[in-house]
PDB file of N, CA, C and O and ligand atoms in Angstrom:
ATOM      1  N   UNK A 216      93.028   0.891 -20.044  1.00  0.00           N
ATOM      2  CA  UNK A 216      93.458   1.639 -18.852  1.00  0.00           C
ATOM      3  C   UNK A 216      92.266   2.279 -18.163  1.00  0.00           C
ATOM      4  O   UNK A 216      91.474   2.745 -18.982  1.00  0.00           O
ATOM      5  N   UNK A 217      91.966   2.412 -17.095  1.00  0.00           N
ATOM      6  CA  UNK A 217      90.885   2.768 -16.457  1.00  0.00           C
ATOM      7  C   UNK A 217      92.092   3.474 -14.886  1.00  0.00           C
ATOM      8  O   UNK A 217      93.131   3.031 -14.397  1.00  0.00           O
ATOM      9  N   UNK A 218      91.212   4.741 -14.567  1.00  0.00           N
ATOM     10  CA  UNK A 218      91.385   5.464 -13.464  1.00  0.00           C
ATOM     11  C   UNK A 218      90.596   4.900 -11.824  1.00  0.00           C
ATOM     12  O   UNK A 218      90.598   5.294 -10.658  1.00  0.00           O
ATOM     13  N   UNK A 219      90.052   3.897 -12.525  1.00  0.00           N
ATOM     14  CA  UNK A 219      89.085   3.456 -11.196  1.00  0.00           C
ATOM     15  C   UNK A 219      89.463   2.778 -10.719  1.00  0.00           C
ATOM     16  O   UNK A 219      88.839   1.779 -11.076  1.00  0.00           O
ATOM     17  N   UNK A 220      90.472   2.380  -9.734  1.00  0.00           N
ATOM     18  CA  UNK A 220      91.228   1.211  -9.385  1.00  0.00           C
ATOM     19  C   UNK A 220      91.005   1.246  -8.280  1.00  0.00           C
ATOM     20  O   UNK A 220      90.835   0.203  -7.647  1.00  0.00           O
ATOM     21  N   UNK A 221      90.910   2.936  -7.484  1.00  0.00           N
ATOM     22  CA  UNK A 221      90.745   3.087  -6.068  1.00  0.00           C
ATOM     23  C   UNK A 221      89.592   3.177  -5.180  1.00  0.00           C
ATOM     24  O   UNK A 221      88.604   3.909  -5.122  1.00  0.00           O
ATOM     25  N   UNK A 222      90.152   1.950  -4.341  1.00  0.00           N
ATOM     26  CA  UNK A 222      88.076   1.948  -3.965  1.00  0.00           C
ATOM     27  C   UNK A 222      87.971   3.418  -2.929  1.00  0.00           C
ATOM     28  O   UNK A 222      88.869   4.160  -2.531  1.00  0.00           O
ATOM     29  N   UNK A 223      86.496   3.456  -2.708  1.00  0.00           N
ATOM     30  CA  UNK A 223      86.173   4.946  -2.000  1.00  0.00           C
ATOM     31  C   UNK A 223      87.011   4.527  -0.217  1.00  0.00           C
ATOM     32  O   UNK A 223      86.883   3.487   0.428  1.00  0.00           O
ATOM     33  N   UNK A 224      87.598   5.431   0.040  1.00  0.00           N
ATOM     34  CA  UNK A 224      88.424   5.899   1.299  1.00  0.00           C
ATOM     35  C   UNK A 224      87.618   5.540   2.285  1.00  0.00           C
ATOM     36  O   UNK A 224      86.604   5.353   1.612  1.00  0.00           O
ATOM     37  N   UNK A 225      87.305   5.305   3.365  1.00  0.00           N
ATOM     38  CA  UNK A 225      86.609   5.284   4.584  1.00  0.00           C
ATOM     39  C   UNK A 225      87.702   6.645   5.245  1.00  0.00           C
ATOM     40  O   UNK A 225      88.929   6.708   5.178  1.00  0.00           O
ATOM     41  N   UNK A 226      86.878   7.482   5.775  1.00  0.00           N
ATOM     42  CA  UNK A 226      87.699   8.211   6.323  1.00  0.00           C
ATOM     43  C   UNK A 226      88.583   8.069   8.269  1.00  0.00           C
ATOM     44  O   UNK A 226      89.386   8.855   8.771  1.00  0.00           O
ATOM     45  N   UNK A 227      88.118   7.060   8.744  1.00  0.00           N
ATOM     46  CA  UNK A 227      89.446   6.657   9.779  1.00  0.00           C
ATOM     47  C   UNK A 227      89.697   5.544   9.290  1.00  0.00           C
ATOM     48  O   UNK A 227      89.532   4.765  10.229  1.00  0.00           O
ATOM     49  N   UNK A 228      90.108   4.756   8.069  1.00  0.00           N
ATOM     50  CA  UNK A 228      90.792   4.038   7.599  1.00  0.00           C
ATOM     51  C   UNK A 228      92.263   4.725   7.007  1.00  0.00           C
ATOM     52  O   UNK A 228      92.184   5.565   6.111  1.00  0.00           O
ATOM     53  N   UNK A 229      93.376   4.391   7.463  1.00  0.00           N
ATOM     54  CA  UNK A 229      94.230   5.064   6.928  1.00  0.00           C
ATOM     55  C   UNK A 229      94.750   4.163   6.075  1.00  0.00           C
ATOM     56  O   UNK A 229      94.585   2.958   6.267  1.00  0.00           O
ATOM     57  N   UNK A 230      95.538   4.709   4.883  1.00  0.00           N
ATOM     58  CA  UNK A 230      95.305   4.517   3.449  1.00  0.00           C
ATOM     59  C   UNK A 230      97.126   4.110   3.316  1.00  0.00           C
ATOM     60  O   UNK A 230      98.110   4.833   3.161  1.00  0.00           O
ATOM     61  N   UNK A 231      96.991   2.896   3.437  1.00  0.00           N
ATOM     62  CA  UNK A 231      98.940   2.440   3.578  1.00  0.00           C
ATOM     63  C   UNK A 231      99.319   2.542   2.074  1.00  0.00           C
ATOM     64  O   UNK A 231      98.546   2.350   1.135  1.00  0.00           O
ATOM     65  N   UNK A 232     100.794   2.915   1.988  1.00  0.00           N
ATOM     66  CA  UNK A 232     101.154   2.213   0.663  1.00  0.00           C
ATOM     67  C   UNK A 232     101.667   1.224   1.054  1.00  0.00           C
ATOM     68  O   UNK A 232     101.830   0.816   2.204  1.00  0.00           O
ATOM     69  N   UNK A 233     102.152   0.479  -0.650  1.00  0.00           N
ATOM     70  CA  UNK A 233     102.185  -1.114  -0.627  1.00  0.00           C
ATOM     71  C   UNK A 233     103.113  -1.305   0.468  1.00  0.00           C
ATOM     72  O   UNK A 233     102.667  -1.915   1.440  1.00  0.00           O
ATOM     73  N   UNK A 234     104.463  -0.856   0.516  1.00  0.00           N
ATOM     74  CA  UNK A 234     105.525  -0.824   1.857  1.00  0.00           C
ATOM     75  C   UNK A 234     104.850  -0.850   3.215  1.00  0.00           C
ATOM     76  O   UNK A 234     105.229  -1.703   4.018  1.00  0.00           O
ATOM     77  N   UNK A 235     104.110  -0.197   3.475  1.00  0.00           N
ATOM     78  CA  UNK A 235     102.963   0.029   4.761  1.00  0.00           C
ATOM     79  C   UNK A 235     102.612  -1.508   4.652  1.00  0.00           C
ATOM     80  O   UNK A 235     103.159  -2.394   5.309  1.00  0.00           O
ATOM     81  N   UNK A 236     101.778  -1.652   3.874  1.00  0.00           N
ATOM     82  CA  UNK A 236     100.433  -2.223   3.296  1.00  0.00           C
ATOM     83  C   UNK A 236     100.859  -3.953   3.869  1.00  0.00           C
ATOM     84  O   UNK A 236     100.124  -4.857   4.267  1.00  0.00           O
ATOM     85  N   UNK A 237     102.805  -3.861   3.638  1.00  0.00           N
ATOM     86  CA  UNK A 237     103.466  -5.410   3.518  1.00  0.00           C
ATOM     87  C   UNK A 237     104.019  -5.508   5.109  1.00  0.00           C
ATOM     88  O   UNK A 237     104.556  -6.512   5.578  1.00  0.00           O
ATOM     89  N   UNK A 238     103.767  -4.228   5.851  1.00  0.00           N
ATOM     90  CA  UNK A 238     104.329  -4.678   7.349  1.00  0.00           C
ATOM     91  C   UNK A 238     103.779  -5.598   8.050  1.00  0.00           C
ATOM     92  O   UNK A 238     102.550  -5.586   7.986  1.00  0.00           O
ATOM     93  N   UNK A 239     104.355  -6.600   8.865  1.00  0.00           N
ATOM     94  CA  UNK A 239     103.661  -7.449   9.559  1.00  0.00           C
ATOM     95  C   UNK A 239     102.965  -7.047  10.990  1.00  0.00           C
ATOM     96  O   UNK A 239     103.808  -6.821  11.858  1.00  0.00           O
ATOM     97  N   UNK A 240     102.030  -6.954  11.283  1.00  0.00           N
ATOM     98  CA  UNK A 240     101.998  -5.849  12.647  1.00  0.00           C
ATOM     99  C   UNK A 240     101.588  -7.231  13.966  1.00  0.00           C
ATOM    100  O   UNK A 240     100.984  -8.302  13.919  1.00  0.00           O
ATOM    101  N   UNK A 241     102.156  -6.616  14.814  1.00  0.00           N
ATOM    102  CA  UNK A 241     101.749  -7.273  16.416  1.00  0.00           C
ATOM    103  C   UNK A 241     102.649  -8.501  16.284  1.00  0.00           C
ATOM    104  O   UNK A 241     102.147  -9.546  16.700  1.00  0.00           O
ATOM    105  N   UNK A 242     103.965  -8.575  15.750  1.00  0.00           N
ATOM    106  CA  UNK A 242     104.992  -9.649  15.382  1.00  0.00           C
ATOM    107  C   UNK A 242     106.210  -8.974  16.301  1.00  0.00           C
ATOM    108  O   UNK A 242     106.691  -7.845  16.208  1.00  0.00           O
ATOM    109  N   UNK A 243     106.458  -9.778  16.985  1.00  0.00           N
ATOM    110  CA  UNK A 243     107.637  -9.483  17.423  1.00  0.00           C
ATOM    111  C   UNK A 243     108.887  -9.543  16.280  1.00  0.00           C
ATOM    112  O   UNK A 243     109.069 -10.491  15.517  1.00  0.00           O
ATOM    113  N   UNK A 244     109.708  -8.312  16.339  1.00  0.00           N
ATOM    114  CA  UNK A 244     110.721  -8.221  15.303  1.00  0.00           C
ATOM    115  C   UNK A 244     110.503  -8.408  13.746  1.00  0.00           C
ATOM    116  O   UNK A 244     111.237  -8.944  12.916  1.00  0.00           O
ATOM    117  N   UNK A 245     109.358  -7.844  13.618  1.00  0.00           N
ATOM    118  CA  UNK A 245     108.923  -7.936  11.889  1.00  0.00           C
ATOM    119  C   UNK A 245     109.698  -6.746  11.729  1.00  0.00           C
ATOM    120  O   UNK A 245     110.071  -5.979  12.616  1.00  0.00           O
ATOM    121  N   UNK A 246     109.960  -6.658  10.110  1.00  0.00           N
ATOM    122  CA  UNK A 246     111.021  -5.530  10.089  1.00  0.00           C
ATOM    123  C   UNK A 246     109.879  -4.187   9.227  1.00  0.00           C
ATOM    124  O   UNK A 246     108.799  -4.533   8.749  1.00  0.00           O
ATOM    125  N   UNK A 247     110.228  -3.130   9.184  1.00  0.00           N
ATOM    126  CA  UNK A 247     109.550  -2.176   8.690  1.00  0.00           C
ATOM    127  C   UNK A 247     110.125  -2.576   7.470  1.00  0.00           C
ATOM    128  O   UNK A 247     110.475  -3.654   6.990  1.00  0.00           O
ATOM    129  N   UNK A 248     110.124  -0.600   6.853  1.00  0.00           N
ATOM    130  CA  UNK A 248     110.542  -0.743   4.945  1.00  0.00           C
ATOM    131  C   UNK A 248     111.541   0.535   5.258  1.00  0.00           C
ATOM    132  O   UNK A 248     111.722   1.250   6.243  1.00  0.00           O
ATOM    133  N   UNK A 249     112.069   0.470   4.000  1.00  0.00           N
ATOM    134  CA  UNK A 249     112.845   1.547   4.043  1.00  0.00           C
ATOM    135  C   UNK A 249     112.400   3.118   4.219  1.00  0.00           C
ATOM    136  O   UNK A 249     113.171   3.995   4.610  1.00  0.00           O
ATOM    137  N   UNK A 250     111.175   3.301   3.904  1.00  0.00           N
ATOM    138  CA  UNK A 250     110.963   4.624   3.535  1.00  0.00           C
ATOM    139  C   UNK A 250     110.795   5.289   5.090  1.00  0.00           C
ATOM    140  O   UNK A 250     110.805   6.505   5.283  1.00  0.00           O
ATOM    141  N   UNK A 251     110.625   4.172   6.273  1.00  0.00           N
ATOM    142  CA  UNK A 251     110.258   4.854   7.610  1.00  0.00           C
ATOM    143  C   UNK A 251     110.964   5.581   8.130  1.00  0.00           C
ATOM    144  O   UNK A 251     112.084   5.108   8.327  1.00  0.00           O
ATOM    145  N   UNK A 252     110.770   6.841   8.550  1.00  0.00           N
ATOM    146  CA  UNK A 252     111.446   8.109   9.153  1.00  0.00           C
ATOM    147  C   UNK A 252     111.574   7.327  10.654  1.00  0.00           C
ATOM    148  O   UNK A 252     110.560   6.807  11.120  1.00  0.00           O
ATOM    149  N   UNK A 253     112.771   7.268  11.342  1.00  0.00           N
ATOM    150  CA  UNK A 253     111.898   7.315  12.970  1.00  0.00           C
ATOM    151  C   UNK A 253     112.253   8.446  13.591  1.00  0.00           C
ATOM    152  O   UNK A 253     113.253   9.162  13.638  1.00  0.00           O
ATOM    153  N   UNK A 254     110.774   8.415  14.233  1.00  0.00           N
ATOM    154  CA  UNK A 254     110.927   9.457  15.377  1.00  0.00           C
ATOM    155  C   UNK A 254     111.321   9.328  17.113  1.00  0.00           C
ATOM    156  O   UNK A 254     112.339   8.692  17.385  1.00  0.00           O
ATOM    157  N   UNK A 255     110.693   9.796  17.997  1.00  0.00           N
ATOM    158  CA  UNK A 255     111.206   9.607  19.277  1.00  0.00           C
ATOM    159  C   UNK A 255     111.051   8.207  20.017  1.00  0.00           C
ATOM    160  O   UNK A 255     110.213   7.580  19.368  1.00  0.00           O
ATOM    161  N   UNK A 256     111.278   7.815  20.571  1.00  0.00           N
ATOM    162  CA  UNK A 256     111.223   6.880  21.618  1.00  0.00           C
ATOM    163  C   UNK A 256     110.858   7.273  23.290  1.00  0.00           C
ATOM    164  O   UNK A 256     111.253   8.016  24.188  1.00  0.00           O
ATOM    165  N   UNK A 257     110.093   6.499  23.091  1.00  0.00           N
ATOM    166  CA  UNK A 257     109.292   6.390  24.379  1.00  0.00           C
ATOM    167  C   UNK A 257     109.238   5.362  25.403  1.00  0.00           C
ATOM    168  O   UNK A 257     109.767   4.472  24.737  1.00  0.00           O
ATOM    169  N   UNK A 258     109.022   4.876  26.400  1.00  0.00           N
ATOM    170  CA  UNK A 258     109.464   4.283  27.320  1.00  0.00           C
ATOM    171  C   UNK A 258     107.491   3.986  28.233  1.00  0.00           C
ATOM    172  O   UNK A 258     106.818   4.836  28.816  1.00  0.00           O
ATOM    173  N   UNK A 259     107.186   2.651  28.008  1.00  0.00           N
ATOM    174  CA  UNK A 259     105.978   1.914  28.449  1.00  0.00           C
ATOM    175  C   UNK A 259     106.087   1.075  29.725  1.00  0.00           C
ATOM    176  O   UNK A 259     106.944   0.201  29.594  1.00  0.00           O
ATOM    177  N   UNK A 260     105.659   1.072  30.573  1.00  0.00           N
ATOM    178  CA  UNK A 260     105.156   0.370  31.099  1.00  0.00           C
ATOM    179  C   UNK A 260     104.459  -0.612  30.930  1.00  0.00           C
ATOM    180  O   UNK A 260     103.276  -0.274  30.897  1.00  0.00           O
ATOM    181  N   UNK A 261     104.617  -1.793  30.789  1.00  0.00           N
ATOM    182  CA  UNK A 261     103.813  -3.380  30.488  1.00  0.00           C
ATOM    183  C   UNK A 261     104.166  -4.399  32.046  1.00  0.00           C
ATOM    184  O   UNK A 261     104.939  -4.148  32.971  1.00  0.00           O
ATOM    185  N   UNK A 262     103.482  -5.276  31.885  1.00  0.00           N
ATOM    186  CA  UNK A 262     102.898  -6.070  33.116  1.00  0.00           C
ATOM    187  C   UNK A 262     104.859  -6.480  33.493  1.00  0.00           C
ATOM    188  O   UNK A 262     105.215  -6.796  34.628  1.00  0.00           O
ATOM    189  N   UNK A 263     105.496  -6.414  32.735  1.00  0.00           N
ATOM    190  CA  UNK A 263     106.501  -7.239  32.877  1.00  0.00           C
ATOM    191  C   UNK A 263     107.633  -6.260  32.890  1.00  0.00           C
ATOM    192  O   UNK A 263     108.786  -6.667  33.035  1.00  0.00           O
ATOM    193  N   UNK A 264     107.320  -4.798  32.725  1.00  0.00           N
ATOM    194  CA  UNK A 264     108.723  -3.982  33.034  1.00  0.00           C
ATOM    195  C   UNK A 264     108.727  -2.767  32.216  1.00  0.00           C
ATOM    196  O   UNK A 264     107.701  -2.604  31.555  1.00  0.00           O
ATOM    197  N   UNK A 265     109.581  -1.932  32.111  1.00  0.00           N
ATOM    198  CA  UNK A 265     109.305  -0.661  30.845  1.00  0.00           C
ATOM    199  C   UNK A 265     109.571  -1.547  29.499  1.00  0.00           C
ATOM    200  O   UNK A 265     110.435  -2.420  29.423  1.00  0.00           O
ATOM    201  N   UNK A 266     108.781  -1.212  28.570  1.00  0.00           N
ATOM    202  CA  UNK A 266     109.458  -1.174  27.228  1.00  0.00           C
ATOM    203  C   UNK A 266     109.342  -0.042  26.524  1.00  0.00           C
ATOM    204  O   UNK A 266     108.522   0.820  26.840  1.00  0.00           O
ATOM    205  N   UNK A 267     110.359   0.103  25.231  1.00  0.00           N
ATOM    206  CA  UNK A 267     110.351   0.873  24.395  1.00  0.00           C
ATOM    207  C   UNK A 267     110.000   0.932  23.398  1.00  0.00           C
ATOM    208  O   UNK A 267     110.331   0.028  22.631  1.00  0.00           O
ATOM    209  N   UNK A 268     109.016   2.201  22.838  1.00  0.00           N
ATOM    210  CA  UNK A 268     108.290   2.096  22.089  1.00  0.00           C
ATOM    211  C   UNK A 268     108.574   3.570  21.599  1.00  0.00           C
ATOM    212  O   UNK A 268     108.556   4.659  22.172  1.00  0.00           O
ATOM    213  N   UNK A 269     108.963   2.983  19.736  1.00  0.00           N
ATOM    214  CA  UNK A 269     109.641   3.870  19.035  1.00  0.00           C
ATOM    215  C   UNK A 269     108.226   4.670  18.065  1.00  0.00           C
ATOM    216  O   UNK A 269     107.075   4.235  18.105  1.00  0.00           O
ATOM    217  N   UNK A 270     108.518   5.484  17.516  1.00  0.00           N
ATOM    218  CA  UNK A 270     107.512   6.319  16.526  1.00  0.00           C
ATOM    219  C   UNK A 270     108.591   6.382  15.250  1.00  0.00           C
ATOM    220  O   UNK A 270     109.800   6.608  15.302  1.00  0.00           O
ATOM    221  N   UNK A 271     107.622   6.066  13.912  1.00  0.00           N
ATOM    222  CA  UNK A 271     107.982   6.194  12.474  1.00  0.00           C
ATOM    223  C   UNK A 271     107.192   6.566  11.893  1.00  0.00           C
ATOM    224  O   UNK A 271     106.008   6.245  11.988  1.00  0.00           O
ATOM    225  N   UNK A 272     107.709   7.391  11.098  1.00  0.00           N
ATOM    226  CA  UNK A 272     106.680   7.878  10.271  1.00  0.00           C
ATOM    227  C   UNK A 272     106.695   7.718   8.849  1.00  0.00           C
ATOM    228  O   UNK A 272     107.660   8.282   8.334  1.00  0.00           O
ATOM    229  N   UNK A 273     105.845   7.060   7.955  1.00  0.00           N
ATOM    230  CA  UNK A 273     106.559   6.357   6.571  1.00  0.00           C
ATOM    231  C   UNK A 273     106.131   8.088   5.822  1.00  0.00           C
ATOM    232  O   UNK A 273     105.222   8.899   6.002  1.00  0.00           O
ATOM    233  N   UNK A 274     107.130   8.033   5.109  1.00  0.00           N
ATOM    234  CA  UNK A 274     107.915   9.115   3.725  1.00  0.00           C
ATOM    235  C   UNK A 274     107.060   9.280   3.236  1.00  0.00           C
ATOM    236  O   UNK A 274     106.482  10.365   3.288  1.00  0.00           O
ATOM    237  N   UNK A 275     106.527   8.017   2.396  1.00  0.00           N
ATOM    238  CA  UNK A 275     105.424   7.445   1.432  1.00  0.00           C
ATOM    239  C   UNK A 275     104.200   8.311   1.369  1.00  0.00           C
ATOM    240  O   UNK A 275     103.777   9.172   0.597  1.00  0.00           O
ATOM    241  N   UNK A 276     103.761   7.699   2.581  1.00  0.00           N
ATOM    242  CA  UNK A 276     102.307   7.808   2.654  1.00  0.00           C
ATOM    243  C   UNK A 276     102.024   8.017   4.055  1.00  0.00           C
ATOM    244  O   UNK A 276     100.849   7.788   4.341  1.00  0.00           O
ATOM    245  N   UNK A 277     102.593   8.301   4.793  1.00  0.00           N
ATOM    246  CA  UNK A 277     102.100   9.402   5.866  1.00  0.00           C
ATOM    247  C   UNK A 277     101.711   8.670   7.620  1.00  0.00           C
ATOM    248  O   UNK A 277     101.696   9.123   8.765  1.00  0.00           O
ATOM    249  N   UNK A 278     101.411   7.188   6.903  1.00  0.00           N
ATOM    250  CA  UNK A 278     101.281   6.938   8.283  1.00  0.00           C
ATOM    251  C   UNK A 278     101.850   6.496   9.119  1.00  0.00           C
ATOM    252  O   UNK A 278     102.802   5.823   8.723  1.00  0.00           O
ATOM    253  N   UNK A 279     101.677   6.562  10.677  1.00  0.00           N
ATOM    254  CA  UNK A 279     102.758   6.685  11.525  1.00  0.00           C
ATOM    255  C   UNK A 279     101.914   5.686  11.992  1.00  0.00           C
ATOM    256  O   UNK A 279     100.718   5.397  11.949  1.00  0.00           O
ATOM    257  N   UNK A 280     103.601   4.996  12.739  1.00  0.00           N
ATOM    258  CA  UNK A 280     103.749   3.656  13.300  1.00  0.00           C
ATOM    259  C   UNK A 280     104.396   3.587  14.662  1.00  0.00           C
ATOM    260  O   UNK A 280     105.319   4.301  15.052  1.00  0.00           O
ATOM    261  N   UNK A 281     103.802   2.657  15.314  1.00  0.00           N
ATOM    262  CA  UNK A 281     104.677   2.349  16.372  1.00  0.00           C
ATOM    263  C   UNK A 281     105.202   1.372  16.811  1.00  0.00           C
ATOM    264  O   UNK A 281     104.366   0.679  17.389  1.00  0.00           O
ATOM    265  N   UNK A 282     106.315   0.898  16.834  1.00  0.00           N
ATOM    266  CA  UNK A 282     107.127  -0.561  17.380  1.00  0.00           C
ATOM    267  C   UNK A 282     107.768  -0.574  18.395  1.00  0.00           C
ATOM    268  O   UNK A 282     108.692   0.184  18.693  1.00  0.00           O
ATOM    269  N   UNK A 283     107.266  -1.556  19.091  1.00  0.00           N
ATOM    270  CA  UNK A 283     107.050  -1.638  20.710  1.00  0.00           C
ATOM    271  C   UNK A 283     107.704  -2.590  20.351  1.00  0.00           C
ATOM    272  O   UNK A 283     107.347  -3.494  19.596  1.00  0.00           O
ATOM    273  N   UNK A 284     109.342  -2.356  21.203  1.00  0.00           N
ATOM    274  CA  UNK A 284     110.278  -3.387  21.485  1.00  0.00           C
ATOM    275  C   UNK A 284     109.930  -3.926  22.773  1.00  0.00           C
ATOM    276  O   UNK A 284     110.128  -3.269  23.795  1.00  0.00           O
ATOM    277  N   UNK A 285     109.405  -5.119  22.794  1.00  0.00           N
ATOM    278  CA  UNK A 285     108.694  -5.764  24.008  1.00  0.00           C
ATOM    279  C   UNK A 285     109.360  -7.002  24.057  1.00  0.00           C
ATOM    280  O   UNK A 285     108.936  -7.849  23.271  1.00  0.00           O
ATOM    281  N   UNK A 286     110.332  -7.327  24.811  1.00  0.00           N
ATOM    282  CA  UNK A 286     111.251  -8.987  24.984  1.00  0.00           C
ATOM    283  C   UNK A 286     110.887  -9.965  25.595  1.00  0.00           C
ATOM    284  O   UNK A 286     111.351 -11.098  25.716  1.00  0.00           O
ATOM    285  N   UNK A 287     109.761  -9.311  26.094  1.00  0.00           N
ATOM    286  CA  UNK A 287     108.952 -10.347  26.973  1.00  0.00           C
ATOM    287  C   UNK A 287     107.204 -10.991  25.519  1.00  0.00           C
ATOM    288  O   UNK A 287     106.442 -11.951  25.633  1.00  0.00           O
ATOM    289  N   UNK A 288     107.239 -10.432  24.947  1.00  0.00           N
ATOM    290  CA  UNK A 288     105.696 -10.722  24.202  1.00  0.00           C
ATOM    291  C   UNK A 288     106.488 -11.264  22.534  1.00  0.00           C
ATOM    292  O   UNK A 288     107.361 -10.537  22.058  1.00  0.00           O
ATOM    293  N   UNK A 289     106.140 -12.331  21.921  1.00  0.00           N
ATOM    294  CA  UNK A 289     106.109 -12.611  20.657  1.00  0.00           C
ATOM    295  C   UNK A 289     105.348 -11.945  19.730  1.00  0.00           C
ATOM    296  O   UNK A 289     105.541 -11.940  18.514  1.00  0.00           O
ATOM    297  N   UNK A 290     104.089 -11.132  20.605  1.00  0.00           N
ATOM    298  CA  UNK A 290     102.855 -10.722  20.140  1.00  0.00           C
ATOM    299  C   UNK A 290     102.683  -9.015  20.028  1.00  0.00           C
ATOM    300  O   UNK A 290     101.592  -8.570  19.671  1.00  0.00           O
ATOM    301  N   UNK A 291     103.609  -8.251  20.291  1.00  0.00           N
ATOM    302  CA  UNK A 291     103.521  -7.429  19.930  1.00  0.00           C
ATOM    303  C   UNK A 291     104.682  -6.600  19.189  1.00  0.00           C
ATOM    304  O   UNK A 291     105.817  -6.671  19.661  1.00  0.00           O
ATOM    305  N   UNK A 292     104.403  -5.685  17.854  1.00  0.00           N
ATOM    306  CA  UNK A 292     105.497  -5.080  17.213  1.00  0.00           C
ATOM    307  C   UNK A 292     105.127  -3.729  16.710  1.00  0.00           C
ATOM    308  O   UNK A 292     105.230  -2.624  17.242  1.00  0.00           O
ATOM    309  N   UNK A 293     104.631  -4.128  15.452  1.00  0.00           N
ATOM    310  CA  UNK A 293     104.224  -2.391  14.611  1.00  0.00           C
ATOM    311  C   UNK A 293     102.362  -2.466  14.918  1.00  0.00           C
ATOM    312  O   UNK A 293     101.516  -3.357  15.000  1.00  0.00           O
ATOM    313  N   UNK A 294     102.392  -1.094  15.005  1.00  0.00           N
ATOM    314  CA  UNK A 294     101.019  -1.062  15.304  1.00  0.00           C
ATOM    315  C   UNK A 294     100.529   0.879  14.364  1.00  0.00           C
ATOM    316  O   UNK A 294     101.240   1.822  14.714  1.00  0.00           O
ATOM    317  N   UNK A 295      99.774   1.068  13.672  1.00  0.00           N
ATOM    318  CA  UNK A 295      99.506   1.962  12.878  1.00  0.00           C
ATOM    319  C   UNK A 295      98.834   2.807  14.252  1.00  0.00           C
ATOM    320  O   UNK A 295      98.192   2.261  15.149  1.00  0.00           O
ATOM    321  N   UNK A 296      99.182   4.375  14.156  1.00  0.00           N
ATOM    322  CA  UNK A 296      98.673   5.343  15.354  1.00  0.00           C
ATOM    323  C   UNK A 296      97.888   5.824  14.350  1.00  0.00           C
ATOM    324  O   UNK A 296      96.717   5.830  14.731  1.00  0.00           O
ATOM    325  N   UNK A 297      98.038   6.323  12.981  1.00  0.00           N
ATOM    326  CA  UNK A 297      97.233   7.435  12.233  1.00  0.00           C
ATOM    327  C   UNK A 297      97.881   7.826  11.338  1.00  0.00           C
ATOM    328  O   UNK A 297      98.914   7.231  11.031  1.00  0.00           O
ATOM    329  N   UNK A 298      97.487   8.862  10.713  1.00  0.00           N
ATOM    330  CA  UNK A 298      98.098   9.298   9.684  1.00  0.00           C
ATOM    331  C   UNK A 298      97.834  10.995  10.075  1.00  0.00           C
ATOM    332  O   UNK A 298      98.265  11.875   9.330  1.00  0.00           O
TER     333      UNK A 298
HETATM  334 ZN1   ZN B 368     103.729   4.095   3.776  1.00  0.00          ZN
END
């Protein structure tokens, strides 16, 4: 058994757990995990009309997400803001 498993932090690297870690990001309709809190919804402007773009915040491990319901792009979904 060894305690050293965790490599050293970069500090603006935010530090997902495995649930985080397994999201698919910039996928249209990838699904989160259970542990995500959501928060408010917001309303974007993109080349093609408003979309909505929700805030979560995982339980876990702290970092917050954003999924941009965009019906027009295949290419965009969860995207990490910070922790
Ligand atoms: Zn997490």
């Amino acid at each position: 058994m060894t305690q050293d498993q965790n490599p050293p932090i970069e500090s603006n690297t935010p530090t997902l757990c495995d649930a985080c870690a397994g999201i698919q990001r910039d996928w249209r309709r990838a699904p989160g995990h259970a542990e995500l809190m959501q928060g408010v919804n917001r309303k974007e402007p993109r080349r093609q009309g408003l979309v909505t773009i929700t805030r979560y915040v995982c339980e876990h491990c702290g970092t917050v997400w954003d999924y941009e319901n965009n019906k027009f792009s295949q290419n965009v979904g969860w995207s990490v803001v910070g922790q």
